[in-house]
GROMACS .gro file of N, CA and C in nm:
model
  405
    1UNK      N    1  -1.196   1.685   1.892
    1UNK     CA    2  -1.288   1.789   1.857
    1UNK      C    3  -1.416   1.766   1.939
    2UNK      N    4  -1.462   1.872   1.996
    2UNK     CA    5  -1.583   1.864   2.078
    2UNK      C    6  -1.706   1.852   1.988
    3UNK      N    7  -1.814   1.800   2.045
    3UNK     CA    8  -1.936   1.779   1.967
    3UNK      C    9  -2.000   1.910   1.923
    4UNK      N   10  -1.980   2.017   2.000
    4UNK     CA   11  -2.042   2.145   1.965
    4UNK      C   12  -1.945   2.242   1.897
    5UNK      N   13  -1.832   2.192   1.850
    5UNK     CA   14  -1.730   2.277   1.785
    5UNK      C   15  -1.763   2.290   1.636
    6UNK      N   16  -1.852   2.384   1.605
    6UNK     CA   17  -1.893   2.403   1.466
    6UNK      C   18  -1.780   2.458   1.379
    7UNK      N   19  -1.699   2.548   1.432
    7UNK     CA   20  -1.589   2.605   1.353
    7UNK      C   21  -1.484   2.500   1.323
    8UNK      N   22  -1.453   2.415   1.419
    8UNK     CA   23  -1.356   2.307   1.396
    8UNK      C   24  -1.406   2.208   1.293
    9UNK      N   25  -1.536   2.175   1.298
    9UNK     CA   26  -1.595   2.083   1.201
    9UNK      C   27  -1.592   2.146   1.061
   10UNK      N   28  -1.619   2.276   1.052
   10UNK     CA   29  -1.615   2.343   0.923
   10UNK      C   30  -1.473   2.344   0.865
   11UNK      N   31  -1.372   2.368   0.948
   11UNK     CA   32  -1.233   2.363   0.901
   11UNK      C   33  -1.197   2.224   0.849
   12UNK      N   34  -1.243   2.121   0.921
   12UNK     CA   35  -1.216   1.984   0.879
   12UNK      C   36  -1.281   1.952   0.745
   13UNK      N   37  -1.406   1.991   0.728
   13UNK     CA   38  -1.477   1.964   0.602
   13UNK      C   39  -1.414   2.041   0.488
   14UNK      N   40  -1.375   2.168   0.511
   14UNK     CA   41  -1.310   2.246   0.406
   14UNK      C   42  -1.178   2.181   0.363
   15UNK      N   43  -1.106   2.126   0.458
   15UNK     CA   44  -0.979   2.060   0.424
   15UNK      C   45  -1.005   1.932   0.344
   16UNK      N   46  -1.109   1.858   0.377
   16UNK     CA   47  -1.138   1.732   0.309
   16UNK      C   48  -1.191   1.753   0.167
   17UNK      N   49  -1.270   1.858   0.146
   17UNK     CA   50  -1.328   1.878   0.013
   17UNK      C   51  -1.244   1.968  -0.076
   18UNK      N   52  -1.130   2.011  -0.028
   18UNK     CA   53  -1.040   2.097  -0.105
   18UNK      C   54  -0.990   2.020  -0.227
   19UNK      N   55  -0.984   2.084  -0.346
   19UNK     CA   56  -0.936   2.013  -0.464
   19UNK      C   57  -0.787   1.980  -0.452
   20UNK      N   58  -0.745   1.880  -0.526
   20UNK     CA   59  -0.605   1.838  -0.521
   20UNK      C   60  -0.513   1.942  -0.585
   21UNK      N   61  -0.565   2.023  -0.674
   21UNK     CA   62  -0.488   2.127  -0.742
   21UNK      C   63  -0.556   2.260  -0.720
   22UNK      N   64  -0.477   2.367  -0.723
   22UNK     CA   65  -0.534   2.501  -0.722
   22UNK      C   66  -0.588   2.526  -0.863
   23UNK      N   67  -0.719   2.517  -0.876
   23UNK     CA   68  -0.781   2.521  -1.009
   23UNK      C   69  -0.758   2.652  -1.081
   24UNK      N   70  -0.736   2.762  -1.008
   24UNK     CA   71  -0.712   2.889  -1.075
   24UNK      C   72  -0.572   2.897  -1.135
   25UNK      N   73  -0.484   2.802  -1.104
   25UNK     CA   74  -0.349   2.799  -1.163
   25UNK      C   75  -0.339   2.704  -1.281
   26UNK      N   76  -0.446   2.634  -1.317
   26UNK     CA   77  -0.446   2.539  -1.428
   26UNK      C   78  -0.523   2.600  -1.544
   27UNK      N   79  -0.466   2.588  -1.663
   27UNK     CA   80  -0.529   2.646  -1.782
   27UNK      C   81  -0.524   2.545  -1.896
   28UNK      N   82  -0.635   2.526  -1.964
   28UNK     CA   83  -0.642   2.437  -2.079
   28UNK      C   84  -0.606   2.516  -2.204
   29UNK      N   85  -0.509   2.467  -2.278
   29UNK     CA   86  -0.461   2.536  -2.399
   29UNK      C   87  -0.544   2.494  -2.520
   30UNK      N   88  -0.546   2.576  -2.625
   30UNK     CA   89  -0.625   2.542  -2.746
   30UNK      C   90  -0.580   2.413  -2.815
   31UNK      N   91  -0.451   2.379  -2.804
   31UNK     CA   92  -0.402   2.257  -2.869
   31UNK      C   93  -0.426   2.132  -2.786
   32UNK      N   94  -0.493   2.144  -2.670
   32UNK     CA   95  -0.524   2.028  -2.586
   32UNK      C   96  -0.427   2.010  -2.472
   33UNK      N   97  -0.319   2.088  -2.469
   33UNK     CA   98  -0.223   2.080  -2.359
   33UNK      C   99  -0.274   2.148  -2.234
   34UNK      N  100  -0.202   2.130  -2.126
   34UNK     CA  101  -0.239   2.190  -1.999
   34UNK      C  102  -0.122   2.274  -1.950
   35UNK      N  103  -0.149   2.399  -1.917
   35UNK     CA  104  -0.048   2.489  -1.862
   35UNK      C  105  -0.073   2.504  -1.713
   36UNK      N  106   0.028   2.477  -1.634
   36UNK     CA  107   0.017   2.488  -1.489
   36UNK      C  108   0.108   2.601  -1.444
   37UNK      N  109   0.049   2.703  -1.381
   37UNK     CA  110   0.124   2.816  -1.330
   37UNK      C  111   0.199   2.772  -1.204
   38UNK      N  112   0.331   2.784  -1.206
   38UNK     CA  113   0.411   2.742  -1.091
   38UNK      C  114   0.405   2.848  -0.982
   39UNK      N  115   0.417   2.803  -0.857
   39UNK     CA  116   0.413   2.897  -0.745
   39UNK      C  117   0.530   2.995  -0.751
   40UNK      N  118   0.647   2.942  -0.772
   40UNK     CA  119   0.766   3.026  -0.785
   40UNK      C  120   0.830   2.999  -0.920
   41UNK      N  121   0.867   3.103  -0.994
   41UNK     CA  122   0.931   3.081  -1.124
   41UNK      C  123   1.064   3.007  -1.107
   42UNK      N  124   1.090   2.916  -1.198
   42UNK     CA  125   1.216   2.840  -1.197
   42UNK      C  126   1.284   2.857  -1.331
   43UNK      N  127   1.409   2.898  -1.326
   43UNK     CA  128   1.488   2.920  -1.447
   43UNK      C  129   1.416   3.013  -1.546
   44UNK      N  130   1.346   3.111  -1.493
   44UNK     CA  131   1.277   3.208  -1.576
   44UNK      C  132   1.143   3.161  -1.632
   45UNK      N  133   1.102   3.040  -1.599
   45UNK     CA  134   0.975   2.987  -1.650
   45UNK      C  135   0.867   3.006  -1.545
   46UNK      N  136   0.750   3.049  -1.587
   46UNK     CA  137   0.638   3.068  -1.494
   46UNK      C  138   0.533   2.958  -1.510
   47UNK      N  139   0.528   2.893  -1.627
   47UNK     CA  140   0.429   2.788  -1.653
   47UNK      C  141   0.498   2.658  -1.691
   48UNK      N  142   0.434   2.549  -1.661
   48UNK     CA  143   0.479   2.418  -1.707
   48UNK      C  144   0.370   2.366  -1.800
   49UNK      N  145   0.405   2.343  -1.926
   49UNK     CA  146   0.309   2.296  -2.027
   49UNK      C  147   0.325   2.145  -2.041
   50UNK      N  148   0.212   2.071  -2.026
   50UNK     CA  149   0.215   1.925  -2.029
   50UNK      C  150   0.098   1.874  -2.112
   51UNK      N  151   0.111   1.750  -2.156
   51UNK     CA  152  -0.003   1.682  -2.218
   51UNK      C  153  -0.096   1.636  -2.106
   52UNK      N  154  -0.222   1.606  -2.135
   52UNK     CA  155  -0.313   1.560  -2.029
   52UNK      C  156  -0.262   1.433  -1.959
   53UNK      N  157  -0.201   1.342  -2.034
   53UNK     CA  158  -0.150   1.219  -1.973
   53UNK      C  159  -0.034   1.249  -1.879
   54UNK      N  160   0.055   1.337  -1.919
   54UNK     CA  161   0.168   1.374  -1.834
   54UNK      C  162   0.118   1.447  -1.709
   55UNK      N  163   0.015   1.530  -1.726
   55UNK     CA  164  -0.042   1.604  -1.613
   55UNK      C  165  -0.099   1.508  -1.509
   56UNK      N  166  -0.166   1.401  -1.551
   56UNK     CA  167  -0.222   1.305  -1.457
   56UNK      C  168  -0.116   1.210  -1.401
   57UNK      N  169  -0.008   1.189  -1.475
   57UNK     CA  170   0.097   1.098  -1.429
   57UNK      C  171   0.175   1.157  -1.312
   58UNK      N  172   0.187   1.288  -1.306
   58UNK     CA  173   0.265   1.350  -1.198
   58UNK      C  174   0.204   1.323  -1.060
   59UNK      N  175   0.076   1.349  -1.036
   59UNK     CA  176   0.024   1.316  -0.902
   59UNK      C  177   0.006   1.166  -0.882
   60UNK      N  178  -0.014   1.089  -0.989
   60UNK     CA  179  -0.030   0.944  -0.974
   60UNK      C  180   0.098   0.879  -0.922
   61UNK      N  181   0.212   0.939  -0.950
   61UNK     CA  182   0.339   0.885  -0.901
   61UNK      C  183   0.351   0.898  -0.750
   62UNK      N  184   0.272   0.984  -0.689
   62UNK     CA  185   0.279   1.004  -0.545
   62UNK      C  186   0.202   0.899  -0.466
   63UNK      N  187   0.109   0.829  -0.530
   63UNK     CA  188   0.028   0.729  -0.460
   63UNK      C  189   0.100   0.595  -0.459
   64UNK      N  190   0.096   0.521  -0.347
   64UNK     CA  191   0.160   0.389  -0.344
   64UNK      C  192   0.081   0.289  -0.427
   65UNK      N  193   0.149   0.188  -0.477
   65UNK     CA  194   0.083   0.084  -0.554
   65UNK      C  195   0.000  -0.003  -0.462
   66UNK      N  196  -0.102  -0.073  -0.513
   66UNK     CA  197  -0.183  -0.158  -0.426
   66UNK      C  198  -0.100  -0.269  -0.363
   67UNK      N  199  -0.135  -0.304  -0.243
   67UNK     CA  200  -0.073  -0.412  -0.166
   67UNK      C  201   0.074  -0.386  -0.133
   68UNK      N  202   0.119  -0.261  -0.144
   68UNK     CA  203   0.255  -0.227  -0.106
   68UNK      C  204   0.253  -0.180   0.038
   69UNK      N  205   0.328  -0.244   0.126
   69UNK     CA  206   0.325  -0.200   0.265
   69UNK      C  207   0.389  -0.062   0.278
   70UNK      N  208   0.320   0.027   0.347
   70UNK     CA  209   0.372   0.162   0.364
   70UNK      C  210   0.470   0.171   0.480
   71UNK      N  211   0.465   0.075   0.572
   71UNK     CA  212   0.553   0.074   0.687
   71UNK      C  213   0.632  -0.056   0.685
   72UNK      N  214   0.762  -0.044   0.697
   72UNK     CA  215   0.846  -0.163   0.706
   72UNK      C  216   0.914  -0.164   0.842
   73UNK      N  217   0.908  -0.277   0.908
   73UNK     CA  218   0.965  -0.289   1.041
   73UNK      C  219   1.101  -0.357   1.031
   74UNK      N  220   1.200  -0.301   1.101
   74UNK     CA  221   1.335  -0.355   1.103
   74UNK      C  222   1.376  -0.378   1.248
   75UNK      N  223   1.476  -0.456   1.267
   75UNK     CA  224   1.531  -0.477   1.400
   75UNK      C  225   1.444  -0.565   1.486
   76UNK      N  226   1.423  -0.523   1.610
   76UNK     CA  227   1.352  -0.604   1.708
   76UNK      C  228   1.204  -0.618   1.672
   77UNK      N  229   1.145  -0.518   1.607
   77UNK     CA  230   1.001  -0.522   1.575
   77UNK      C  231   0.975  -0.594   1.443
   78UNK      N  232   1.076  -0.634   1.371
   78UNK     CA  233   1.056  -0.704   1.244
   78UNK      C  234   0.978  -0.833   1.266
   79UNK      N  235   0.898  -0.878   1.168
   79UNK     CA  236   0.815  -0.997   1.187
   79UNK      C  237   0.894  -1.123   1.219
   80UNK      N  238   1.014  -1.137   1.167
   80UNK     CA  239   1.092  -1.261   1.188
   80UNK      C  240   1.189  -1.250   1.304
   81UNK      N  241   1.187  -1.143   1.380
   81UNK     CA  242   1.281  -1.126   1.490
   81UNK      C  243   1.248  -1.221   1.604
   82UNK      N  244   1.349  -1.284   1.660
   82UNK     CA  245   1.326  -1.375   1.772
   82UNK      C  246   1.294  -1.297   1.900
   83UNK      N  247   1.326  -1.169   1.905
   83UNK     CA  248   1.300  -1.087   2.023
   83UNK      C  249   1.165  -1.016   2.016
   84UNK      N  250   1.092  -1.030   1.905
   84UNK     CA  251   0.967  -0.957   1.887
   84UNK      C  252   0.867  -0.987   2.000
   85UNK      N  253   0.856  -1.110   2.040
   85UNK     CA  254   0.758  -1.146   2.145
   85UNK      C  255   0.796  -1.085   2.279
   86UNK      N  256   0.921  -1.047   2.298
   86UNK     CA  257   0.964  -0.988   2.424
   86UNK      C  258   0.932  -0.839   2.433
   87UNK      N  259   0.916  -0.772   2.320
   87UNK     CA  260   0.896  -0.627   2.321
   87UNK      C  261   0.756  -0.584   2.278
   88UNK      N  262   0.679  -0.673   2.216
   88UNK     CA  263   0.543  -0.636   2.174
   88UNK      C  264   0.445  -0.670   2.285
   89UNK      N  265   0.334  -0.595   2.297
   89UNK     CA  266   0.238  -0.625   2.403
   89UNK      C  267   0.169  -0.759   2.382
   90UNK      N  268   0.136  -0.822   2.491
   90UNK     CA  269   0.067  -0.952   2.486
   90UNK      C  270  -0.082  -0.927   2.461
   91UNK      N  271  -0.151  -1.018   2.387
   91UNK     CA  272  -0.295  -1.001   2.368
   91UNK      C  273  -0.369  -1.031   2.499
   92UNK      N  274  -0.487  -0.974   2.517
   92UNK     CA  275  -0.565  -1.003   2.638
   92UNK      C  276  -0.596  -1.152   2.649
   93UNK      N  277  -0.617  -1.200   2.772
   93UNK     CA  278  -0.642  -1.342   2.795
   93UNK      C  279  -0.767  -1.390   2.723
   94UNK      N  280  -0.869  -1.305   2.710
   94UNK     CA  281  -0.993  -1.346   2.642
   94UNK      C  282  -0.968  -1.378   2.495
   95UNK      N  283  -0.879  -1.304   2.431
   95UNK     CA  284  -0.847  -1.329   2.290
   95UNK      C  285  -0.772  -1.461   2.276
   96UNK      N  286  -0.680  -1.487   2.366
   96UNK     CA  287  -0.603  -1.612   2.361
   96UNK      C  288  -0.695  -1.731   2.382
   97UNK      N  289  -0.788  -1.722   2.477
   97UNK     CA  290  -0.881  -1.832   2.503
   97UNK      C  291  -0.972  -1.856   2.383
   98UNK      N  292  -1.015  -1.750   2.318
   98UNK     CA  293  -1.103  -1.764   2.201
   98UNK      C  294  -1.031  -1.834   2.087
   99UNK      N  295  -0.902  -1.807   2.073
   99UNK     CA  296  -0.826  -1.872   1.965
   99UNK      C  297  -0.804  -2.021   1.991
  100UNK      N  298  -0.809  -2.062   2.118
  100UNK     CA  299  -0.784  -2.202   2.151
  100UNK      C  300  -0.909  -2.288   2.141
  101UNK      N  301  -1.026  -2.228   2.122
  101UNK     CA  302  -1.149  -2.306   2.108
  101UNK      C  303  -1.148  -2.386   1.979
  102UNK      N  304  -1.218  -2.502   1.977
  102UNK     CA  305  -1.215  -2.589   1.858
  102UNK      C  306  -1.269  -2.523   1.732
  103UNK      N  307  -1.367  -2.432   1.742
  103UNK     CA  308  -1.422  -2.373   1.620
  103UNK      C  309  -1.323  -2.279   1.553
  104UNK      N  310  -1.221  -2.234   1.625
  104UNK     CA  311  -1.120  -2.146   1.567
  104UNK      C  312  -0.994  -2.222   1.527
  105UNK      N  313  -0.992  -2.353   1.549
  105UNK     CA  314  -0.873  -2.431   1.518
  105UNK      C  315  -0.853  -2.438   1.367
  106UNK      N  316  -0.728  -2.447   1.326
  106UNK     CA  317  -0.696  -2.455   1.183
  106UNK      C  318  -0.740  -2.591   1.129
  107UNK      N  319  -0.792  -2.597   1.008
  107UNK     CA  320  -0.829  -2.727   0.951
  107UNK      C  321  -0.706  -2.813   0.927
  108UNK      N  322  -0.726  -2.943   0.931
  108UNK     CA  323  -0.615  -3.035   0.909
  108UNK      C  324  -0.565  -3.021   0.766
  109UNK      N  325  -0.436  -3.030   0.750
  109UNK     CA  326  -0.377  -3.018   0.617
  109UNK      C  327  -0.404  -3.143   0.535
  110UNK      N  328  -0.438  -3.123   0.411
  110UNK     CA  329  -0.465  -3.236   0.323
  110UNK      C  330  -0.333  -3.287   0.266
  111UNK      N  331  -0.312  -3.414   0.269
  111UNK     CA  332  -0.189  -3.471   0.216
  111UNK      C  333  -0.213  -3.531   0.079
  112UNK      N  334  -0.106  -3.541   0.003
  112UNK     CA  335  -0.113  -3.604  -0.128
  112UNK      C  336  -0.127  -3.754  -0.114
  113UNK      N  337  -0.130  -3.825  -0.224
  113UNK     CA  338  -0.147  -3.970  -0.220
  113UNK      C  339  -0.029  -4.039  -0.154
  114UNK      N  340   0.090  -3.982  -0.166
  114UNK     CA  341   0.208  -4.048  -0.114
  114UNK      C  342   0.253  -3.989   0.019
  115UNK      N  343   0.171  -3.910   0.085
  115UNK     CA  344   0.211  -3.850   0.212
  115UNK      C  345   0.252  -3.705   0.190
  116UNK      N  346   0.303  -3.643   0.294
  116UNK     CA  347   0.334  -3.501   0.286
  116UNK      C  348   0.456  -3.473   0.200
  117UNK      N  349   0.547  -3.569   0.186
  117UNK     CA  350   0.668  -3.543   0.108
  117UNK      C  351   0.660  -3.599  -0.034
  118UNK      N  352   0.549  -3.654  -0.074
  118UNK     CA  353   0.534  -3.709  -0.208
  118UNK      C  354   0.506  -3.601  -0.311
  119UNK      N  355   0.522  -3.634  -0.439
  119UNK     CA  356   0.499  -3.532  -0.543
  119UNK      C  357   0.351  -3.497  -0.552
  120UNK      N  358   0.322  -3.369  -0.574
  120UNK     CA  359   0.184  -3.322  -0.583
  120UNK      C  360   0.136  -3.315  -0.728
  121UNK      N  361   0.226  -3.289  -0.821
  121UNK     CA  362   0.188  -3.279  -0.961
  121UNK      C  363   0.284  -3.362  -1.044
  122UNK      N  364   0.249  -3.379  -1.171
  122UNK     CA  365   0.335  -3.458  -1.260
  122UNK      C  366   0.468  -3.389  -1.282
  123UNK      N  367   0.471  -3.256  -1.281
  123UNK     CA  368   0.598  -3.185  -1.303
  123UNK      C  369   0.695  -3.204  -1.188
  124UNK      N  370   0.644  -3.227  -1.069
  124UNK     CA  371   0.731  -3.243  -0.954
  124UNK      C  372   0.774  -3.388  -0.934
  125UNK      N  373   0.727  -3.478  -1.016
  125UNK     CA  374   0.762  -3.619  -0.999
  125UNK      C  375   0.910  -3.639  -1.027
  126UNK      N  376   0.979  -3.716  -0.943
  126UNK     CA  377   1.122  -3.737  -0.966
  126UNK      C  378   1.146  -3.831  -1.084
  127UNK      N  379   1.259  -3.813  -1.148
  127UNK     CA  380   1.296  -3.901  -1.259
  127UNK      C  381   1.343  -4.035  -1.201
  128UNK      N  382   1.357  -4.140  -1.283
  128UNK     CA  383   1.394  -4.272  -1.231
  128UNK      C  384   1.524  -4.273  -1.154
  129UNK      N  385   1.623  -4.193  -1.192
  129UNK     CA  386   1.750  -4.192  -1.120
  129UNK      C  387   1.753  -4.092  -1.006
  130UNK      N  388   1.646  -4.017  -0.988
  130UNK     CA  389   1.646  -3.915  -0.883
  130UNK      C  390   1.693  -3.781  -0.933
  131UNK      N  391   1.724  -3.772  -1.062
  131UNK     CA  392   1.768  -3.645  -1.118
  131UNK      C  393   1.648  -3.566  -1.165
  132UNK      N  394   1.659  -3.437  -1.166
  132UNK     CA  395   1.548  -3.355  -1.214
  132UNK      C  396   1.550  -3.354  -1.367
  133UNK      N  397   1.435  -3.367  -1.431
  133UNK     CA  398   1.431  -3.368  -1.576
  133UNK      C  399   1.462  -3.230  -1.634
  134UNK      N  400   1.522  -3.228  -1.750
  134UNK     CA  401   1.554  -3.101  -1.818
  134UNK      C  402   1.446  -3.073  -1.920
  135UNK      N  403   1.428  -2.946  -1.948
  135UNK     CA  404   1.324  -2.908  -2.044
  135UNK      C  405   1.378  -2.897  -2.181
   0.00000   0.00000   0.00000
C-alpha cells in the first residue's frame, strides 16, 4: 500500500474494526437467550436460539489453544530430519560469528554430587539390589 493511498488505508481500517458478528442479525430474547438469524434457512429454521454461554462457545472453538503450534512440519523440513540442514538456508556469517563469542556461550551444566549419572533426588536413588522400589 502506498503512503498516499487514503482509500486503501480506509478499507484496511474498516476491515480491522468490523465486528465479529453481524450485529443486526443477533437478538436478545426476554428469557435471556440469544437468537441468531441464519444467513440461509436450514431445515425450515431461520433462527438459532442459544444460551449466552453456548453463543460464546461457538466462536471460541475456532481459536487455537495457547502454545499450540499452528504449523507442523513433516518430511525434510521437520525439526528432527537429518536432511533439514541440506534444504534450509544457512544463517549469515555475522550471526554465526556472534554465536561463537564467549558471552553467547552456554553456561556449564551443573552436576550432582555423584557426577552426571548419579541420582539427583531421593526418589531416583537406586535400591540396594539395583531394583526400583515399588510404591
